[in-house]
Short mmCIF file of C-alpha atoms and ligand atoms in Angstrom, two decimals:
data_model
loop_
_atom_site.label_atom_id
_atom_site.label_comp_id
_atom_site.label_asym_id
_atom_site.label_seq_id
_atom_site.Cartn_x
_atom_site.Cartn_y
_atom_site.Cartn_z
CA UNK E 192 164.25 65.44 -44.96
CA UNK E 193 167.89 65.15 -44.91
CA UNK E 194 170.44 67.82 -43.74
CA UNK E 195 171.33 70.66 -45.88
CA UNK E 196 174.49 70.59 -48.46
CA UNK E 197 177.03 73.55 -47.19
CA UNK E 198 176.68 75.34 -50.72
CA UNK E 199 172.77 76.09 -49.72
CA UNK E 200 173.72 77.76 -46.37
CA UNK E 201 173.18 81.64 -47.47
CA UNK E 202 176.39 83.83 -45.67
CA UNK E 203 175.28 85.63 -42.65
CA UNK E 204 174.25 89.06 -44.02
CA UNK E 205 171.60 87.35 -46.42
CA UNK E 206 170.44 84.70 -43.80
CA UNK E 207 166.20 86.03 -42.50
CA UNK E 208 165.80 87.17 -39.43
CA UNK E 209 163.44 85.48 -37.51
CA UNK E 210 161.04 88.51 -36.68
CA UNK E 211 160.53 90.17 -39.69
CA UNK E 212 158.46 93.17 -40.46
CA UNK E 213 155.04 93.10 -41.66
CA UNK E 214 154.59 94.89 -44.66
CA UNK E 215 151.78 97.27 -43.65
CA UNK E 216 153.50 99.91 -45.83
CA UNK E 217 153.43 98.08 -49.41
CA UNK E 218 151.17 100.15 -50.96
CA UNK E 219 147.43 98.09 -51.84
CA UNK E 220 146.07 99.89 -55.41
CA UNK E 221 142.39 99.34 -56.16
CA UNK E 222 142.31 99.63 -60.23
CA UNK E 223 138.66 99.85 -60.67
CA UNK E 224 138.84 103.79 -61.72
CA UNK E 225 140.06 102.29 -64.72
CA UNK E 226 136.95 99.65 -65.07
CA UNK E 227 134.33 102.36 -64.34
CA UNK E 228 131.46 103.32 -67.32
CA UNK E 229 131.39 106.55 -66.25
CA UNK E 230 134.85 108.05 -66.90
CA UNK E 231 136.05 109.82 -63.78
CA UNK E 232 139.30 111.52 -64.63
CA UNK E 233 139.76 113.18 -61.19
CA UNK E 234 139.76 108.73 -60.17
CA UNK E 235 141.97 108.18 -62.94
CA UNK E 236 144.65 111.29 -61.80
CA UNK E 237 144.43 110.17 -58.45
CA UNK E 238 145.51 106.33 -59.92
CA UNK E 239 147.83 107.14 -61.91
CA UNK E 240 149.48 109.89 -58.62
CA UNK E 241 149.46 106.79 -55.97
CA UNK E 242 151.05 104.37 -59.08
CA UNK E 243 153.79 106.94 -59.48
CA UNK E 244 153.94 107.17 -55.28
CA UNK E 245 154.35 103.48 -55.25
CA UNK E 246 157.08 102.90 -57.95
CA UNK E 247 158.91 106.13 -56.60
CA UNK E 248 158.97 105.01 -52.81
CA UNK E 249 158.27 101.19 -52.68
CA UNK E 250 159.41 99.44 -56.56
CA UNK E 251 156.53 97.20 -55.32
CA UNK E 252 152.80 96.90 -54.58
CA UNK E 253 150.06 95.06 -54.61
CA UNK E 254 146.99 95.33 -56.94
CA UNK E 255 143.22 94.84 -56.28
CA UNK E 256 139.95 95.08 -58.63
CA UNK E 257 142.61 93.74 -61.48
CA UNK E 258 139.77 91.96 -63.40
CA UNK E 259 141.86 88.50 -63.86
CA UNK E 260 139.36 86.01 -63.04
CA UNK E 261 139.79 83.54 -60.41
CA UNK E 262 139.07 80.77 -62.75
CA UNK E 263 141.87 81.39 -65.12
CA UNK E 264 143.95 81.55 -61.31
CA UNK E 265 142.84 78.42 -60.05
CA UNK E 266 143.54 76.50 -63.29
CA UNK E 267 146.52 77.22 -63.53
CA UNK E 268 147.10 76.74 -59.63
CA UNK E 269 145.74 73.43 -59.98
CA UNK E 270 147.95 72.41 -62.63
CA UNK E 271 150.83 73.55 -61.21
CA UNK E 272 150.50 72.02 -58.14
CA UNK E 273 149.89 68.73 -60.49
CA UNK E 274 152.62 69.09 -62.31
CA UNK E 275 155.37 69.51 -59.22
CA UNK E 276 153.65 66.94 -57.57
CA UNK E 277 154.79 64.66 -60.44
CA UNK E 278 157.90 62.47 -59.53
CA UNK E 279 161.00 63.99 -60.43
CA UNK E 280 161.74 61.56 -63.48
CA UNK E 281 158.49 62.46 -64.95
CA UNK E 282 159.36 66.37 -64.62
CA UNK E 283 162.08 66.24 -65.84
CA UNK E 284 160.93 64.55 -69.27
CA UNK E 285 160.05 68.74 -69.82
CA UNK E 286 163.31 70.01 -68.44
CA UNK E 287 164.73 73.09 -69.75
CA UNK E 288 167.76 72.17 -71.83
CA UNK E 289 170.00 74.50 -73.62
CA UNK E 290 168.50 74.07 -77.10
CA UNK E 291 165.53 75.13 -75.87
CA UNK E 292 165.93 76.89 -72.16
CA UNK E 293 162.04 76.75 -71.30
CA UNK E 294 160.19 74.43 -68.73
CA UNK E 295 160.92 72.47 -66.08
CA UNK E 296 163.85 73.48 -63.96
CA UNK E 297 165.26 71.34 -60.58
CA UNK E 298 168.10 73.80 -60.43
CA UNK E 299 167.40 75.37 -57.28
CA UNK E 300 167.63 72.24 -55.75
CA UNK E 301 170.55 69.99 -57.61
CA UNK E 302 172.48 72.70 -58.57
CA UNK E 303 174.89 73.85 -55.93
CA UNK E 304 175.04 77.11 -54.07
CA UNK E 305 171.47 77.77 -55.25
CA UNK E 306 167.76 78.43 -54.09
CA UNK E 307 165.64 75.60 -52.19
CA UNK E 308 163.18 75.48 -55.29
CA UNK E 309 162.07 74.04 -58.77
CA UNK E 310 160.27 75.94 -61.67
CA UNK E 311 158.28 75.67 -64.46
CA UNK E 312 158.47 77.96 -67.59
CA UNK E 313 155.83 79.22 -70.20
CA UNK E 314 156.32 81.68 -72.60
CA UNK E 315 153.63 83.65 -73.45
CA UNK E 316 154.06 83.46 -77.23
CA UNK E 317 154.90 80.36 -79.21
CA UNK E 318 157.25 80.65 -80.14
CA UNK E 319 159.36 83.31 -79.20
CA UNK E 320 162.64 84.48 -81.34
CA UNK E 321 165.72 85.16 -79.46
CA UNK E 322 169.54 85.33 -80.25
CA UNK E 323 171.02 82.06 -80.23
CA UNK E 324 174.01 82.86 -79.01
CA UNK E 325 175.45 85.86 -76.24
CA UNK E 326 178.14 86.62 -78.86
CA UNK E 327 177.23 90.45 -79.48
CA UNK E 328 178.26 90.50 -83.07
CA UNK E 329 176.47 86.80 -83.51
CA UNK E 330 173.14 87.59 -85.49
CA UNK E 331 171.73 84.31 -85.77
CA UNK E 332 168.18 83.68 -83.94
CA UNK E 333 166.61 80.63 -82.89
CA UNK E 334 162.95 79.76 -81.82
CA UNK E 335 162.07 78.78 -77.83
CA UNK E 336 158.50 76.57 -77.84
CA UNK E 337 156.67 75.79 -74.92
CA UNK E 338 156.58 72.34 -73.15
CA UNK E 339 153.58 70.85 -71.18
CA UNK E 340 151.08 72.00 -69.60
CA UNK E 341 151.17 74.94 -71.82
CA UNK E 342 147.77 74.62 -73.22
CA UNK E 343 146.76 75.06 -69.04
CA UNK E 344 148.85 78.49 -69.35
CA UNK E 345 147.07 80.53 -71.92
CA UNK E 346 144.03 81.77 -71.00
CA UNK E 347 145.94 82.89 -67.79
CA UNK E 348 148.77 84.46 -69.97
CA UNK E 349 146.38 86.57 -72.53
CA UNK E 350 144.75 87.68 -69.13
CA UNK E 351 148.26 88.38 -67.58
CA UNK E 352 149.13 90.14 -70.75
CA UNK E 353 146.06 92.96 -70.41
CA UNK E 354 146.94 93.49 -67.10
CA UNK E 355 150.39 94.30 -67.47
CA UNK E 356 149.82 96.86 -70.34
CA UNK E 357 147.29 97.92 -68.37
CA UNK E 358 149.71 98.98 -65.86
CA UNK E 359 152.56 100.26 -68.32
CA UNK E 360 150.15 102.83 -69.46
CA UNK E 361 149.84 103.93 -65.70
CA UNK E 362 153.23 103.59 -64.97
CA UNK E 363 153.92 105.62 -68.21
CA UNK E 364 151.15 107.97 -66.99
CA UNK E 365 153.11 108.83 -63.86
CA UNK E 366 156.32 109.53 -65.20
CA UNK E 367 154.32 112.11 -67.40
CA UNK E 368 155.21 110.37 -70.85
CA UNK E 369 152.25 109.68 -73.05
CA UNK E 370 150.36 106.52 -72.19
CA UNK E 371 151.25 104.34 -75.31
CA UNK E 372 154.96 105.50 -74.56
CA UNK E 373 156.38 101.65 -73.88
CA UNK E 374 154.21 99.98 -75.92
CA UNK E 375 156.83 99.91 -79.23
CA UNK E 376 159.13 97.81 -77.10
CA UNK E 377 156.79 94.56 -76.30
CA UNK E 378 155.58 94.08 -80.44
CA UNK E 379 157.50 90.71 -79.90
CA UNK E 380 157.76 89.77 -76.36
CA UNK E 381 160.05 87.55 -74.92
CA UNK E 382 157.45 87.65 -71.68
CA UNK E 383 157.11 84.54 -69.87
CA UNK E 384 155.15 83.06 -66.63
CA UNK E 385 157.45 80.99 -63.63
CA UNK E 386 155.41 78.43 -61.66
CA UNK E 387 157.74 78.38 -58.49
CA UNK E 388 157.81 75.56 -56.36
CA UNK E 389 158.80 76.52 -52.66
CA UNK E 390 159.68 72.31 -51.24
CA UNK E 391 159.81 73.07 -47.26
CA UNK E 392 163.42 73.55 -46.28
CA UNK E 393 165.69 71.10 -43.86
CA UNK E 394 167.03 74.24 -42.43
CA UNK E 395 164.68 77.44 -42.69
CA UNK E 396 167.42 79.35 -40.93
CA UNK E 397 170.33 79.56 -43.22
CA UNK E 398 168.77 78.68 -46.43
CA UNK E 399 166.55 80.58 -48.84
CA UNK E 400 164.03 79.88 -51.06
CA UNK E 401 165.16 82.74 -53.55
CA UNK E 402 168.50 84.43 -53.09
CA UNK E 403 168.40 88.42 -52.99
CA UNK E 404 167.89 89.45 -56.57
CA UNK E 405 165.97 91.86 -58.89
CA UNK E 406 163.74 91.38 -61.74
CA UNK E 407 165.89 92.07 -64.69
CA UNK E 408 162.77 92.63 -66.77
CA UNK E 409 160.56 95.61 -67.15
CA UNK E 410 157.68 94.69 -64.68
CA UNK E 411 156.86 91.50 -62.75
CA UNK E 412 153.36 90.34 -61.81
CA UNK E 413 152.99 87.85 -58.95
CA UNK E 414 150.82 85.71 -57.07
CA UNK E 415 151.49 84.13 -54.02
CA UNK E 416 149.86 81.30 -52.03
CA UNK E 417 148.86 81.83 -48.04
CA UNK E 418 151.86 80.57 -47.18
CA UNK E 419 153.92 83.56 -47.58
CA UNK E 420 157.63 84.56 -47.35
CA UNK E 421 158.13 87.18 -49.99
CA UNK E 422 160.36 89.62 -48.42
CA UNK E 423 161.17 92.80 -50.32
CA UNK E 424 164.61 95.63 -48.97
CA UNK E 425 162.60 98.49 -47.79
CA UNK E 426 164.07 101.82 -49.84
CA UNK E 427 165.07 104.18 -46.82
CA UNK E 428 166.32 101.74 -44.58
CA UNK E 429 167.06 98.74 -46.29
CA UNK E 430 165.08 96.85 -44.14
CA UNK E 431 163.72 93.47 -44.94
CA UNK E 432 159.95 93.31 -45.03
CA UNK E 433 157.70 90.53 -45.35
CA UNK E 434 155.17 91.02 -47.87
CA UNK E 435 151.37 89.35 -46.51
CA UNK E 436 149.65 87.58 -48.66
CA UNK E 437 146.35 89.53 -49.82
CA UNK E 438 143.96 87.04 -51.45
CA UNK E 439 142.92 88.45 -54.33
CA UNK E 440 146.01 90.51 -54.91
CA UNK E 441 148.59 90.90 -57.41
CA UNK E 442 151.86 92.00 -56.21
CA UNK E 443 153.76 93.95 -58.73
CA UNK E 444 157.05 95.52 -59.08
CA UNK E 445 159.23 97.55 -61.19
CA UNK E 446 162.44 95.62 -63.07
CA UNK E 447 165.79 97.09 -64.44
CA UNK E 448 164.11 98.03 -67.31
CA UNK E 449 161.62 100.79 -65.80
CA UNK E 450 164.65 101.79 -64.02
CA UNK E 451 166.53 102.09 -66.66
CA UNK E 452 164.46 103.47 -69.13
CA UNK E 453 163.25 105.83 -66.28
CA UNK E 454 167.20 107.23 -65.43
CA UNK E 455 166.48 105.69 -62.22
CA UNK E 456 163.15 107.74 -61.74
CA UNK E 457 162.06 104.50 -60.42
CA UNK E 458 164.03 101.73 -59.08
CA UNK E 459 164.16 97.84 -59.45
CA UNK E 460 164.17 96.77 -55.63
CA UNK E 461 165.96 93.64 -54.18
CA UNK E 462 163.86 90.82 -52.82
CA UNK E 463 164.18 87.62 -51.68
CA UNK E 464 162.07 84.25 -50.56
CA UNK E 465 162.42 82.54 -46.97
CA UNK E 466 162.52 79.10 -47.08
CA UNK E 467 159.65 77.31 -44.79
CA UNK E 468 160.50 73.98 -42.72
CA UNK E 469 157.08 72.86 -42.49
CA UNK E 470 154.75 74.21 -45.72
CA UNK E 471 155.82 73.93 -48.86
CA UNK E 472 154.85 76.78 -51.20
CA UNK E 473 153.48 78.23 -54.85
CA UNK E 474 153.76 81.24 -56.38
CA UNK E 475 153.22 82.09 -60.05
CA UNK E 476 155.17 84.92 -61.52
CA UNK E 477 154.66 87.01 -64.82
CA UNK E 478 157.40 88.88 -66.28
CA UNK E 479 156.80 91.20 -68.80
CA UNK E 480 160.07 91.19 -70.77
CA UNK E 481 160.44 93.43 -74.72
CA UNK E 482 161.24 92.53 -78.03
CA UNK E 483 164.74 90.28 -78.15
CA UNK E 484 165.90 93.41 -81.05
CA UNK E 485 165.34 96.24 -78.41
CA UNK E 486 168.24 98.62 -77.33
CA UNK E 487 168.09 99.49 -73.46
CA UNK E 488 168.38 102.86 -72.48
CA UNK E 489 167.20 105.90 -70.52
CA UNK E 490 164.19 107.54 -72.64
CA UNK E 491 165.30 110.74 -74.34
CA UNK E 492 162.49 112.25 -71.77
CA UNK E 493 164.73 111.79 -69.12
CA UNK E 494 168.10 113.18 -70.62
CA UNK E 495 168.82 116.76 -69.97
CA UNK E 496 171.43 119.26 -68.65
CA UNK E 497 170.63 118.22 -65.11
CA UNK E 498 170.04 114.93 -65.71
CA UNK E 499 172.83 112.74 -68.04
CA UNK E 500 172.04 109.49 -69.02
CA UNK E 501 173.07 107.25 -66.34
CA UNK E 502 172.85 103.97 -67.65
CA UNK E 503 174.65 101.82 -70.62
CA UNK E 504 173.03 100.47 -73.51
CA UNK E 505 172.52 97.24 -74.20
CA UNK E 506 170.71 94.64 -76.37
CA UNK E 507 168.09 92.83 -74.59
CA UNK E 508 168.24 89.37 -76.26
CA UNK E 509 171.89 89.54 -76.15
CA UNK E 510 171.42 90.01 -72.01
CA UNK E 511 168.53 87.42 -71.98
CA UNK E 512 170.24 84.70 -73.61
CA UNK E 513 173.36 85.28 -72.10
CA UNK E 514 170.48 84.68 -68.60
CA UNK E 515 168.96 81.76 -70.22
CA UNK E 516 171.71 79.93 -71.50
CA UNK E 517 174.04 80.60 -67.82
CA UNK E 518 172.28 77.89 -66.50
CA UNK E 519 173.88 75.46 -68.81
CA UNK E 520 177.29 77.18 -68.06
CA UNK E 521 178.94 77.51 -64.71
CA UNK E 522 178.16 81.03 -64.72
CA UNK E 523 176.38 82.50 -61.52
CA UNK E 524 174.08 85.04 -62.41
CA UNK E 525 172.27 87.37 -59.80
CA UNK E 526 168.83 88.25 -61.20
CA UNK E 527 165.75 86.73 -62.65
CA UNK E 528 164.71 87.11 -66.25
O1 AKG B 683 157.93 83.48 -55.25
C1 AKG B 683 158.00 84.65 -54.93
O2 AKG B 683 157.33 85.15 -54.03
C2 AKG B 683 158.95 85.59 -55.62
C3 AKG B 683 159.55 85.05 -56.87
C4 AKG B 683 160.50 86.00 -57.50
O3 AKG B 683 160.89 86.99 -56.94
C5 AKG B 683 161.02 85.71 -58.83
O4 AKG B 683 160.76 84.60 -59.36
O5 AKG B 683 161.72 86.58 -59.39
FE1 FE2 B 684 161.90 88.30 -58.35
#
């Protein structure tokens, strides 16, 4: 592999260090209280209490006893690896474009001052309405379809899709609002799954695989290979710590939308990726996004004398396509959605 252009090299303060912490503290959640015949609701308090611990102290953690089968995993492992191992001519015959900013994206790589990766992108509904343009005032909507290997996405997105309502009821749960609380904002989801593509890096030292961001969504649901590199700013301390791979684990975290609709009850946490000089690596990440039409704002719940509203409004679709069509801009955005 050849040296590294300049506009990769991350500045100083966002550059890993080489001994990173191990993240013993991310807390590991076993959801089988919520799988169990006989209803235990002392198991489900205790859940929904270490959920709410979690969000409060971490914005991340890992899940176990999740019931997405491994099958539905490994296909869709196996065709990702497939598809990036395609040459780059043939991926990009999928490329996200800005008529239609969904599949294949060599970004990370081409595009300068950017992250050492390429990505593939399936929504989760076909198709999914969004605004066509950022223009607040502009109305007009427009369709985004899937491109191959969709078909290889499904069953893994329907069982992506319990498990993340699944977890908004907890989540809901612990911030003591009723359980079906979110569910009016996802009747349209603009939710969609990233197969990442980590190439090994030229220069592991000053280069990252992701840049420090947050999830602008509402929750994010990842899996990661055994290579690992996932590093996550510890809330306290701000320290960077690596996040092990579990097999069998999830890894979820909170987005700006939680925080948001939480008044900052919970926050969206930054994290980032190391690059790797020797293994390349996978990871496959869910991101549960709402309706294009919904208005962003701290629930009413959390509004009171003590506690003023403490974000602005916005539109989501207006903010998403504004994120989806940046790419085809020279605009730098910081987050993922
Ligand atoms: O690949 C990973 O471990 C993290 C990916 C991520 O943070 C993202 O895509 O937003
Ligand atoms: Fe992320």
């Amino acid at each position: 592999m050849g040296e590294v252009h300049p506009d990769f090299i991350q500045t100083l303060e966002h550059q890993p260090k080489l001994d990173i912490t191990e993240a013993e503290g991310i807390p590991l959640i076993d959801l089988s209280p919520l799988n169990s015949l006989d209803f235990d609701t002392d198991a489900l308090a205790r859940l929904v209490a270490e959920i709410g611990d979690a969000c409060k102290n971490w914005g991340f953690f890992h899940v176990i006893n999740h019931w997405v089968p491994l099958q539905a995993l490994e296909k869709v492992d196996l065709t990702s690896r497939k598809f990036f191992a395609l040459s780059r001519d043939e991926k990009r015959k999928v490329r996200r474009s800005r008529a239609n900013p969904v599949g294949y994206s060599d970004f990370g790589i081409t595009k300068n001052n950017s992250d050492w990766k390429e990505v593939f992108d399936s929504i989760i509904e076909d198709p999914i309405v969004i605004y066509a343009s950022d223009e607040p005032d502009d109305k007009e909507l427009k369709e985004l379809h899937n491109q191959w290997p969709q078909e290889v996405c499904e069953g893994y997105n329907a069982e992506m899709q319990k498990l993340s309502n699944k977890l908004m009821k907890l989540i809901a749960l612990s911030l003591g609002l009723e359980k079906d609380r979110f569910d009016g904002f996802f009747k349209e989801p603009t939710t969609f799954t990233r197969l990442n593509y980590y190439p090994a890096s030229p220069d592991p030292q000053s280069t990252l695989g992701l840049r420090v961001h947050k999830d602008a969504g509402a929750l994010t649901i990842l899996v990661q290979d055994d290579v690992g590199g996932l590093e996550v700013k510890r809330k306290g301390d701000d320290e960077w710590i690596s996040v092990k791979p579990i097999p069998g684990a999830y890894i979820v975290n909170v987005g700006d939308l939680i925080q948001i609709w939480s008044n900052d009850k919970y926050e969206s946490v930054e994290h980032r990726v190391k690059a790797n000089s020797e293994k390349e690596r996978y990871s496959i990440a869910f991101f549960l996004n709402p309706s294009h039409y919904i208005w962003v704002e701290p629930l009413e719940e959390f509004i009171n004398e003590e506690n003023s509203t403490k974000h602005k409004g916005y539109r989501w679709g207006k903010y998403y396509a504004t994120r989806k069509l940046s790419n085809f801009k020279k605009v730098v955005t910081a987050g993922n959605c």
